Amino acid sequence: MSPVLIFAGNDYLTQIVTRILVYGILVLSVEMSWGQTGIFTFGQAALFGVGGYATGLIATKANITDIFILIGLALIIGIAIGMLISLFLFSGRRVGELYVALVTLALSYICERLANSWTFLGSGNGVPGIPYPSIFGHSLGSNIQVFYLVLVIFILLMLLCFYIVNSQFGLTMNAVRDDEERAEFFGYKRPRVQIFTFILCAALASIAGCLFAVSEGLVSPSMSGLALSTTTVLWVVLGGRGTLFGPLIAMAVLQIFNTEMQNVLPSLWPILIGIMLLLTMVFLPKGLSSIPNIIKSKREVKTL
Amino acid sequence: MSVKRNLLEVKNVTKKFGSLIAVNNASLHISENEILGLLGPNGSGKSTMLHAICGRNLPTSGEITLFDQEITMKNPTARAAAGMAIKFQLARIYLDKTVRENILISLQAKESFFKQIRSATLKKHEEKIRELATEFQLIDYLHLPAKQLSHGQQQWLEISMAVAVNPVLLLLDEPTAGMSPAERKETAVLIKKASQHAGILIVEHDLDFIKELCDRISVMHYGEIVASGTPQEIESNPKVREVYLTRV
Amino acid sequence: MKVSLFRNKGVGKAIAITAALVATVTTFSFAPSQAATPIKVGVLTDMTGAFGIVGKSNLATAQFTINEINKKGGVLGHQLQLVLADGGSDPAIAAQAASKLVNQSHVSVVVGGVASFTRVAVRDIIATRGKTLYIWPASYEGNECHKNVWNTGSAPNQQVDPTVKYLLAQGKKTFFLTGSDYLYPRNILARVRQDVLAGGGSIVGEEYVPLDMTDPSNLVSKVLASKADAVFEVVVLPGTAPFIKGIVDGGYTGTIAGTLFDEGINPLIGKEADGLIGVQDYYGPVTDPFSKAEVAKFNAQFPKAAGLFASTFNSPAWYRSLYLWKAAVEKAGSFDTDKVNAAMDSIGLKQSIGGPVNFVPGTKHVNLTMYLGKSNADGSETILKNLGQLPPYECANKN
């Protein structure tokens, strides 16, 4: 069944699914850096915001709507910032996971602050009125068309990540994640692995930000802020670090429940999420997607 | 002996931790294809010495050269590039990865990212992986996660990962810790074989194991090298007997 | 009816998805008949997050007003049905909530938003992409002139001009301006600066502090050192109270004025609220019988929200928003967005809470009855002067 039929012209559903796909690209970037390479980043939302704001400003101020130009410009800016941050973080001696977390957290904080107070960036109100994008001069005039665009890009990036994780480089990323120092003794240029991965993830996050801007028609400070940064990490924790699909599923489920639960249990819902996170970290450090494996290994023990 | 080149040269290395002198003005050297045993009781400074050589803890003073190239302050990656490989005391392998992946991690370490992303060297390495796995009796476990191997097998896996890249200098920190006598014997054979291509430094506290294997032995005590010589000389050295052997 | 608002959503979503699937199989040309069906009114406010208290007040006011309209026979014979959407005090959540109102619930009009970032976040979703009428019921920084958006709160000039005029008349010559660092305070203070300079006063300091500032000691010492005759402050919560306490307790003897003082906010400031000057579209002591009677009814019907009917919570603006829309629909004789839009341009109410109100054609803003007020130590307000209806200087009438 084609998505048009599934949504039955319900723009709201279309938007929710589009947003899930956009966040899907964002969560991929966190999974690639933290889940696969062990770079504990709280900065993906900052790069998401950078991509979004770049797109929003270019689209509204320069009247450029061509999606390839918008993505290209968001990419350049995202990669440049990713390069700066990662060179600063990783080119010297090994730094602790906590250090990386704090620096990237600070990055998110700075971005949110800038977005909140800089008049050029809408000073708190964000950048509204971002038009629908166009492809080869053909303007996408509805949410369903934007959905298709986002779907195609999501699938391409998903496949790219899948390909990388399953390549020899995926093994390199894991080697650095599981034991940075050991990897160095084997001769891995650990800083280069981390810098390369961080830039790749910065690129993913900024593309996601760009798609967020054109699909929602608006960017605002909270999209680069601490709350979203923490949420992205939460998705990965719940879904399971190191599993490409786990975080995606966790994000999609949480997004679907989020809207509903906010209405049903407005004050309890955030607390429930907190408890869920705590329980997962204590009892299922590898995330909810490790449950099938645990059941399997329990059965194996019994049969032994 | 004199025809052979000096492979590793450690000159007057001192390592201080605050006011504690862990290694004091120690020197040693290894020639090509030579197996040197570094012997000493716990706390004698032999591990600190090993860490200074492998680049884990840089020495406070002194000089380390590998093939006449000074590497005293180089990082582990640069040392690996110069041809150094190491097996740690507690096997530091990737427990969640399979045996095949572990060996591949070692084999592909110095290759470019773009080759890695295209998995360009996968086929080439497979041959080497099978060869090593056969040699180290791991061929039946290639698909198993390393955490499911026995203790001895894990040690062998790490040694196989170290020799996989044909290092010129192999550092082995208690390679037979926790092995059965039969496994020890096997290990000795494997190490002897590896020495055909590399100089080897074995850090041990067990004289019996290394006296058969090593060409020369240096004994450390309280951070200093107190004796050096052939296994026979060391065994009969009164000073060594006094500070070390009587305690066992 | 008021309880079911919260409960049916989860089920409703499941039904909606099923219905959507069923609809694909059945037909695409299904057009619901409008006869006697209730008309949905989207109420968008922040029930959770930083503005939760405002949301509580807004929902009560919307319920009160809609109940009242329904009791009098509804609009064009249709009863109104309130559909609540929680903006979560966050633009991303608000955008999603607004999309649900427009694209899933298919409301006829959306009223709401507490902070300006919400208006900006939902404006295009509702008015541009959603082609639905949007009423923004808040006093704000100005410059909202979108075709389908109607502003029923006060514009900067309506609050600032009379306040500055009063201060100058009191002999205040030197002014210190300060506010939180975002769009609203910056625009308000730009208007203050313009008015002060035009009136012959001078600005001796202008400082912006971070949105979430809680330690104002640096700002307090700057204000005290300036020895300004008057301080015009737009430092928003949570910084308001510590800042005002700081300068009052530090011995400041000049006058403190601002746009955010009334019975809703004063209790948070405490006894230091004594003497604060401001202009609002409503204060507790308004004397006209209509306002008095309506607010009394509100307090009786919503005891839990009693005392939450306040200008800084936008309560009077919510009330008039719904009545202005009702009047426009009746004038247009239709719920069609374009027709109602055309009727809105010059619609007015002879009486509303706070006083008469009417849209000034071309401005998208209202001619609003304003009051000059002075806060008391117990949080209450004293009305110094009824300023009558003041015109908005916005959009076509920019000044």
mmCIF file of C-alpha atoms in Angstrom, chain A:
data_model
loop_
_atom_site.group_PDB
_atom_site.id
_atom_site.type_symbol
_atom_site.label_atom_id
_atom_site.label_comp_id
_atom_site.label_asym_id
_atom_site.label_seq_id
_atom_site.Cartn_x
_atom_site.Cartn_y
_atom_site.Cartn_z
ATOM 1 C CA MET A 1 0.000 0.000 0.000
ATOM 2 C CA SER A 2 1.403 3.333 -0.882
ATOM 3 C CA PRO A 3 1.900 5.840 1.922
ATOM 4 C CA VAL A 4 -0.626 8.186 0.328
ATOM 5 C CA LEU A 5 -3.274 5.603 1.027
ATOM 6 C CA ILE A 6 -2.045 4.913 4.528
ATOM 7 C CA PHE A 7 -2.168 8.569 5.484
ATOM 8 C CA ALA A 8 -5.483 9.044 3.653
ATOM 9 C CA GLY A 9 -4.795 12.721 3.299
ATOM 10 C CA ASN A 10 -4.297 13.075 7.045
ATOM 11 C CA ASP A 11 -1.651 15.767 7.138
ATOM 12 C CA TYR A 12 -1.117 15.295 10.829
ATOM 13 C CA LEU A 13 -0.090 11.662 10.455
ATOM 14 C CA THR A 14 2.086 12.575 7.495
ATOM 15 C CA GLN A 15 3.861 15.169 9.596
ATOM 16 C CA ILE A 16 4.372 12.805 12.515
ATOM 17 C CA VAL A 17 5.886 10.135 10.287
ATOM 18 C CA THR A 18 8.047 12.724 8.513
ATOM 19 C CA ARG A 19 9.313 13.971 11.834
ATOM 20 C CA ILE A 20 10.103 10.431 12.943
ATOM 21 C CA LEU A 21 12.183 9.939 9.801
ATOM 22 C CA VAL A 22 14.025 13.221 10.389
ATOM 23 C CA TYR A 23 14.749 12.260 13.990
ATOM 24 C CA GLY A 24 15.745 8.877 12.586
ATOM 25 C CA ILE A 25 18.666 10.496 10.782
ATOM 26 C CA LEU A 26 19.556 12.386 13.964
ATOM 27 C CA VAL A 27 19.492 9.253 16.108
ATOM 28 C CA LEU A 28 21.632 7.488 13.495
ATOM 29 C CA SER A 29 24.268 10.135 14.021
ATOM 30 C CA VAL A 30 24.270 9.568 17.784
ATOM 31 C CA GLU A 31 24.353 5.809 17.315
ATOM 32 C CA MET A 32 27.252 6.045 14.858
ATOM 33 C CA SER A 33 29.331 8.213 17.180
ATOM 34 C CA TRP A 34 28.411 6.918 20.624
ATOM 35 C CA GLY A 35 27.001 3.492 19.868
ATOM 36 C CA GLN A 36 29.603 2.444 17.340
ATOM 37 C CA THR A 37 32.706 4.508 18.120
ATOM 38 C CA GLY A 38 32.260 5.337 21.802
ATOM 39 C CA ILE A 39 32.263 9.109 21.356
ATOM 40 C CA PHE A 40 29.798 10.082 24.074
ATOM 41 C CA THR A 41 28.325 13.085 22.343
ATOM 42 C CA PHE A 42 25.692 15.452 23.638
ATOM 43 C CA GLY A 43 26.386 17.752 20.723
ATOM 44 C CA GLN A 44 24.302 16.179 17.981
ATOM 45 C CA ALA A 45 21.370 18.478 18.742
ATOM 46 C CA ALA A 46 23.697 21.461 18.388
ATOM 47 C CA LEU A 47 24.698 20.305 14.908
ATOM 48 C CA PHE A 48 21.065 19.509 14.167
ATOM 49 C CA GLY A 49 20.251 23.098 15.106
ATOM 50 C CA VAL A 50 23.131 24.457 13.034
ATOM 51 C CA GLY A 51 21.846 22.590 9.968
ATOM 52 C CA GLY A 52 18.304 23.758 10.659
ATOM 53 C CA TYR A 53 19.153 27.398 11.228
ATOM 54 C CA ALA A 54 21.471 27.499 8.215
ATOM 55 C CA THR A 55 18.656 26.144 6.063
ATOM 56 C CA GLY A 56 16.028 28.393 7.605
ATOM 57 C CA LEU A 57 18.068 31.555 7.177
ATOM 58 C CA ILE A 58 19.160 30.746 3.644
ATOM 59 C CA ALA A 59 15.654 29.756 2.593
ATOM 60 C CA THR A 60 13.928 32.801 4.074
ATOM 61 C CA LYS A 61 16.570 35.502 3.577
ATOM 62 C CA ALA A 62 18.059 34.450 0.243
ATOM 63 C CA ASN A 63 14.903 32.800 -1.103
ATOM 64 C CA ILE A 64 16.757 29.629 -2.025
ATOM 65 C CA THR A 65 14.501 26.588 -1.903
ATOM 66 C CA ASP A 66 16.420 24.066 -3.993
ATOM 67 C CA ILE A 67 16.839 21.123 -1.661
ATOM 68 C CA PHE A 68 20.251 20.133 -3.012
ATOM 69 C CA ILE A 69 21.662 23.611 -2.426
ATOM 70 C CA LEU A 70 20.085 23.741 1.048
ATOM 71 C CA ILE A 71 21.422 20.332 2.051
ATOM 72 C CA GLY A 72 24.803 21.180 0.550
ATOM 73 C CA LEU A 73 25.132 24.416 2.489
ATOM 74 C CA ALA A 74 23.905 22.821 5.731
ATOM 75 C CA LEU A 75 26.463 20.051 5.161
ATOM 76 C CA ILE A 76 29.349 22.448 4.638
ATOM 77 C CA ILE A 77 28.566 24.364 7.810
ATOM 78 C CA GLY A 78 27.893 21.190 9.809
ATOM 79 C CA ILE A 79 31.108 19.549 8.642
ATOM 80 C CA ALA A 80 33.143 22.688 9.353
ATOM 81 C CA ILE A 81 31.870 22.866 12.921
ATOM 82 C CA GLY A 82 32.207 19.114 13.372
ATOM 83 C CA MET A 83 35.800 19.361 12.200
ATOM 84 C CA LEU A 84 36.646 22.186 14.602
ATOM 85 C CA ILE A 85 35.133 20.431 17.595
ATOM 86 C CA SER A 86 36.616 17.035 16.803
ATOM 87 C CA LEU A 87 40.083 18.416 16.116
ATOM 88 C CA PHE A 88 39.925 20.152 19.469
ATOM 89 C CA LEU A 89 38.663 17.066 21.265
ATOM 90 C CA PHE A 90 40.579 14.221 19.684
ATOM 91 C CA SER A 91 43.803 15.357 18.052
ATOM 92 C CA GLY A 92 45.790 15.322 21.282
ATOM 93 C CA ARG A 93 46.129 12.575 23.820
ATOM 94 C CA ARG A 94 43.209 10.343 24.707
ATOM 95 C CA VAL A 95 40.488 12.190 26.618
ATOM 96 C CA GLY A 96 37.878 10.597 28.852
ATOM 97 C CA GLU A 97 34.327 9.875 27.812
ATOM 98 C CA LEU A 98 33.079 12.347 30.399
ATOM 99 C CA TYR A 99 35.277 15.103 28.991
ATOM 100 C CA VAL A 100 33.809 14.579 25.528
ATOM 101 C CA ALA A 101 30.300 14.565 26.999
ATOM 102 C CA LEU A 102 30.894 17.831 28.840
ATOM 103 C CA VAL A 103 32.436 19.657 25.907
ATOM 104 C CA THR A 104 29.647 18.612 23.536
ATOM 105 C CA LEU A 105 27.068 19.453 26.190
ATOM 106 C CA ALA A 106 28.601 22.915 26.417
ATOM 107 C CA LEU A 107 28.364 23.168 22.626
ATOM 108 C CA SER A 108 24.629 22.521 22.785
ATOM 109 C CA TYR A 109 24.285 25.056 25.548
ATOM 110 C CA ILE A 110 26.154 27.696 23.572
ATOM 111 C CA CYS A 111 24.057 27.063 20.466
ATOM 112 C CA GLU A 112 20.783 27.301 22.375
ATOM 113 C CA ARG A 113 21.972 30.513 24.030
ATOM 114 C CA LEU A 114 23.006 32.035 20.728
ATOM 115 C CA ALA A 115 19.687 31.092 19.133
ATOM 116 C CA ASN A 116 17.857 32.623 22.075
ATOM 117 C CA SER A 117 19.548 35.980 22.162
ATOM 118 C CA TRP A 118 20.963 36.762 18.739
ATOM 119 C CA THR A 119 18.510 38.932 16.807
ATOM 120 C CA PHE A 120 19.827 37.635 13.477
ATOM 121 C CA LEU A 121 18.681 34.167 14.559
ATOM 122 C CA GLY A 122 15.220 35.383 15.548
ATOM 123 C CA SER A 123 16.282 35.894 19.168
ATOM 124 C CA GLY A 124 14.149 33.260 20.807
ATOM 125 C CA ASN A 125 11.367 33.166 18.261
ATOM 126 C CA GLY A 126 13.423 31.200 15.783
ATOM 127 C CA VAL A 127 13.061 31.414 12.018
ATOM 128 C CA PRO A 128 9.456 30.937 10.865
ATOM 129 C CA GLY A 129 7.920 30.748 7.429
ATOM 130 C CA ILE A 130 10.467 28.429 5.817
ATOM 131 C CA PRO A 131 8.926 27.552 2.433
ATOM 132 C CA TYR A 132 8.497 24.044 1.063
ATOM 133 C CA PRO A 133 11.654 22.958 -0.772
ATOM 134 C CA SER A 134 11.976 22.438 -4.508
ATOM 135 C CA ILE A 135 13.734 19.816 -6.606
ATOM 136 C CA PHE A 136 15.121 20.798 -10.017
ATOM 137 C CA GLY A 137 12.876 23.841 -9.981
ATOM 138 C CA HIS A 138 9.791 21.773 -9.206
ATOM 139 C CA SER A 139 8.340 23.005 -5.922
ATOM 140 C CA LEU A 140 7.092 20.438 -3.420
ATOM 141 C CA GLY A 141 3.714 21.843 -2.489
ATOM 142 C CA SER A 142 2.446 19.545 0.229
ATOM 143 C CA ASN A 143 3.421 17.600 3.285
ATOM 144 C CA ILE A 144 3.110 14.294 1.482
ATOM 145 C CA GLN A 145 5.661 15.359 -1.143
ATOM 146 C CA VAL A 146 8.044 16.498 1.568
ATOM 147 C CA PHE A 147 7.466 13.138 3.237
ATOM 148 C CA TYR A 148 8.640 11.335 0.093
ATOM 149 C CA LEU A 149 11.738 13.511 -0.086
ATOM 150 C CA VAL A 150 12.606 12.834 3.546
ATOM 151 C CA LEU A 151 11.862 9.129 3.128
ATOM 152 C CA VAL A 152 14.259 8.805 0.204
ATOM 153 C CA ILE A 153 17.056 10.649 1.991
ATOM 154 C CA PHE A 154 16.462 8.669 5.177
ATOM 155 C CA ILE A 155 16.692 5.359 3.316
ATOM 156 C CA LEU A 156 19.882 6.439 1.538
ATOM 157 C CA LEU A 157 21.559 7.536 4.764
ATOM 158 C CA MET A 158 20.323 4.469 6.620
ATOM 159 C CA LEU A 159 21.858 2.255 3.945
ATOM 160 C CA LEU A 160 25.077 4.261 4.077
ATOM 161 C CA CYS A 161 25.352 3.775 7.843
ATOM 162 C CA PHE A 162 24.463 0.111 7.529
ATOM 163 C CA TYR A 163 27.158 -0.292 4.890
ATOM 164 C CA ILE A 164 29.793 1.485 6.981
ATOM 165 C CA VAL A 165 28.993 -0.374 10.186
ATOM 166 C CA ASN A 166 29.236 -3.701 8.394
ATOM 167 C CA SER A 167 32.440 -2.788 6.578
ATOM 168 C CA GLN A 168 35.965 -3.193 7.858
ATOM 169 C CA PHE A 169 35.736 0.401 9.031
ATOM 170 C CA GLY A 170 32.834 -0.605 11.279
ATOM 171 C CA LEU A 171 35.222 -3.008 12.971
ATOM 172 C CA THR A 172 37.723 -0.180 13.357
ATOM 173 C CA MET A 173 35.050 2.015 14.965
ATOM 174 C CA ASN A 174 34.183 -0.782 17.392
ATOM 175 C CA ALA A 175 37.849 -1.442 18.167
ATOM 176 C CA VAL A 176 38.232 2.193 19.199
ATOM 177 C CA ARG A 177 34.965 2.075 21.142
ATOM 178 C CA ASP A 178 35.767 -1.084 23.096
ATOM 179 C CA ASP A 179 39.384 -0.273 23.933
ATOM 180 C CA GLU A 180 40.907 2.933 22.560
ATOM 181 C CA GLU A 181 44.310 2.259 24.006
ATOM 182 C CA ARG A 182 44.476 -1.297 22.706
ATOM 183 C CA ALA A 183 43.577 -0.019 19.249
ATOM 184 C CA GLU A 184 46.500 2.384 19.414
ATOM 185 C CA PHE A 185 48.860 -0.460 20.276
ATOM 186 C CA PHE A 186 47.690 -2.253 17.151
ATOM 187 C CA GLY A 187 48.683 0.828 15.201
ATOM 188 C CA TYR A 188 45.278 2.471 14.698
ATOM 189 C CA LYS A 189 45.456 6.229 14.328
ATOM 190 C CA ARG A 190 42.832 6.619 17.019
ATOM 191 C CA PRO A 191 42.480 10.431 16.688
ATOM 192 C CA ARG A 192 41.792 10.080 12.972
ATOM 193 C CA VAL A 193 39.153 7.407 13.526
ATOM 194 C CA GLN A 194 37.370 9.617 16.044
ATOM 195 C CA ILE A 195 37.676 12.789 14.008
ATOM 196 C CA PHE A 196 36.467 11.043 10.850
ATOM 197 C CA THR A 197 33.488 9.541 12.679
ATOM 198 C CA PHE A 198 32.613 12.779 14.425
ATOM 199 C CA ILE A 199 32.615 14.667 11.133
ATOM 200 C CA LEU A 200 30.509 11.963 9.499
ATOM 201 C CA CYS A 201 28.005 12.252 12.358
ATOM 202 C CA ALA A 202 28.079 16.036 12.206
ATOM 203 C CA ALA A 203 27.164 15.715 8.536
ATOM 204 C CA LEU A 204 24.272 13.371 9.359
ATOM 205 C CA ALA A 205 22.967 15.661 12.084
ATOM 206 C CA SER A 206 23.123 18.745 9.898
ATOM 207 C CA ILE A 207 21.279 17.001 7.058
ATOM 208 C CA ALA A 208 18.621 16.012 9.603
ATOM 209 C CA GLY A 209 18.444 19.637 10.759
ATOM 210 C CA CYS A 210 18.025 20.817 7.175
ATOM 211 C CA LEU A 211 15.181 18.357 6.569
ATOM 212 C CA PHE A 212 13.574 19.363 9.868
ATOM 213 C CA ALA A 213 13.594 22.989 8.741
ATOM 214 C CA VAL A 214 11.955 22.339 5.363
ATOM 215 C CA SER A 215 9.435 19.812 6.673
ATOM 216 C CA GLU A 216 8.331 21.743 9.770
ATOM 217 C CA GLY A 217 8.651 25.176 8.177
ATOM 218 C CA LEU A 218 10.235 26.519 11.328
ATOM 219 C CA VAL A 219 13.400 26.311 13.398
ATOM 220 C CA SER A 220 13.598 27.366 17.037
ATOM 221 C CA PRO A 221 16.208 27.431 19.815
ATOM 222 C CA SER A 222 15.039 24.220 21.455
ATOM 223 C CA MET A 223 16.076 22.206 18.404
ATOM 224 C CA SER A 224 19.703 22.848 19.257
ATOM 225 C CA GLY A 225 19.345 22.671 22.984
ATOM 226 C CA LEU A 226 20.158 20.552 25.969
ATOM 227 C CA ALA A 227 16.752 18.883 26.101
ATOM 228 C CA LEU A 228 16.979 17.443 22.597
ATOM 229 C CA SER A 229 20.622 16.470 23.133
ATOM 230 C CA THR A 230 19.645 14.474 26.171
ATOM 231 C CA THR A 231 16.668 12.971 24.375
ATOM 232 C CA THR A 232 18.837 11.698 21.528
ATOM 233 C CA VAL A 233 21.112 9.957 24.017
ATOM 234 C CA LEU A 234 18.026 8.551 25.736
ATOM 235 C CA TRP A 235 16.835 7.017 22.456
ATOM 236 C CA VAL A 236 20.173 5.284 22.047
ATOM 237 C CA VAL A 237 20.241 4.076 25.659
ATOM 238 C CA LEU A 238 16.715 2.669 25.403
ATOM 239 C CA GLY A 239 17.226 1.120 21.997
ATOM 240 C CA GLY A 240 20.611 -0.303 22.820
ATOM 241 C CA ARG A 241 24.054 1.087 22.044
ATOM 242 C CA GLY A 242 25.786 -0.550 19.162
ATOM 243 C CA THR A 243 22.623 -1.783 17.485
ATOM 244 C CA LEU A 244 21.779 0.286 14.455
ATOM 245 C CA PHE A 245 18.051 -0.422 14.484
ATOM 246 C CA GLY A 246 17.405 -0.488 18.252
ATOM 247 C CA PRO A 247 17.707 3.295 18.755
ATOM 248 C CA LEU A 248 15.598 3.916 15.641
ATOM 249 C CA ILE A 249 12.795 1.759 16.976
ATOM 250 C CA ALA A 250 13.044 3.273 20.467
ATOM 251 C CA MET A 251 12.824 6.770 18.982
ATOM 252 C CA ALA A 252 9.840 5.933 16.779
ATOM 253 C CA VAL A 253 7.914 4.300 19.614
ATOM 254 C CA LEU A 254 8.683 7.144 22.032
ATOM 255 C CA GLN A 255 7.690 9.750 19.439
ATOM 256 C CA ILE A 256 4.358 8.069 18.786
ATOM 257 C CA PHE A 257 3.621 7.705 22.497
ATOM 258 C CA ASN A 258 4.970 11.136 23.337
ATOM 259 C CA THR A 259 2.182 13.134 21.743
ATOM 260 C CA GLU A 260 -0.534 10.972 23.183
ATOM 261 C CA MET A 261 0.913 10.578 26.648
ATOM 262 C CA GLN A 262 1.487 14.287 26.946
ATOM 263 C CA ASN A 263 -2.254 14.717 26.722
ATOM 264 C CA VAL A 264 -3.240 11.719 28.822
ATOM 265 C CA LEU A 265 -0.658 12.034 31.599
ATOM 266 C CA PRO A 266 0.863 15.469 31.127
ATOM 267 C CA SER A 267 2.766 15.630 34.401
ATOM 268 C CA LEU A 268 3.476 11.928 34.913
ATOM 269 C CA TRP A 269 4.842 11.183 31.446
ATOM 270 C CA PRO A 270 8.275 12.818 31.796
ATOM 271 C CA ILE A 271 8.713 11.075 35.143
ATOM 272 C CA LEU A 272 7.747 7.741 33.572
ATOM 273 C CA ILE A 273 10.369 8.268 30.862
ATOM 274 C CA GLY A 274 12.944 9.041 33.547
ATOM 275 C CA ILE A 275 12.087 5.869 35.440
ATOM 276 C CA MET A 276 12.190 3.857 32.240
ATOM 277 C CA LEU A 277 15.645 5.247 31.472
ATOM 278 C CA LEU A 278 16.886 4.454 34.966
ATOM 279 C CA LEU A 279 15.542 0.895 34.884
ATOM 280 C CA THR A 280 17.039 0.308 31.451
ATOM 281 C CA MET A 281 20.459 1.544 32.506
ATOM 282 C CA VAL A 282 20.454 -0.587 35.650
ATOM 283 C CA PHE A 283 18.935 -3.821 34.368
ATOM 284 C CA LEU A 284 19.447 -3.716 30.614
ATOM 285 C CA PRO A 285 22.674 -1.792 30.006
ATOM 286 C CA LYS A 286 22.544 -2.907 26.386
ATOM 287 C CA GLY A 287 19.062 -1.502 25.866
ATOM 288 C CA LEU A 288 15.640 -2.954 25.246
ATOM 289 C CA SER A 289 16.772 -4.570 22.013
ATOM 290 C CA SER A 290 19.002 -6.923 24.020
ATOM 291 C CA ILE A 291 15.937 -8.630 25.551
ATOM 292 C CA PRO A 292 15.650 -11.303 22.820
ATOM 293 C CA ASN A 293 19.324 -12.200 23.282
ATOM 294 C CA ILE A 294 18.925 -12.438 27.044
ATOM 295 C CA ILE A 295 15.939 -14.767 26.675
ATOM 296 C CA LYS A 296 17.887 -16.821 24.171
ATOM 297 C CA SER A 297 20.918 -17.174 26.410
ATOM 298 C CA LYS A 298 18.691 -18.064 29.393
ATOM 299 C CA ARG A 299 17.164 -20.864 27.326
ATOM 300 C CA GLU A 300 20.626 -22.054 26.348
ATOM 301 C CA VAL A 301 21.645 -22.194 29.980
ATOM 302 C CA LYS A 302 18.555 -24.265 30.784
ATOM 303 C CA THR A 303 19.187 -26.773 28.040
ATOM 304 C CA LEU A 304 22.757 -27.152 29.223
#
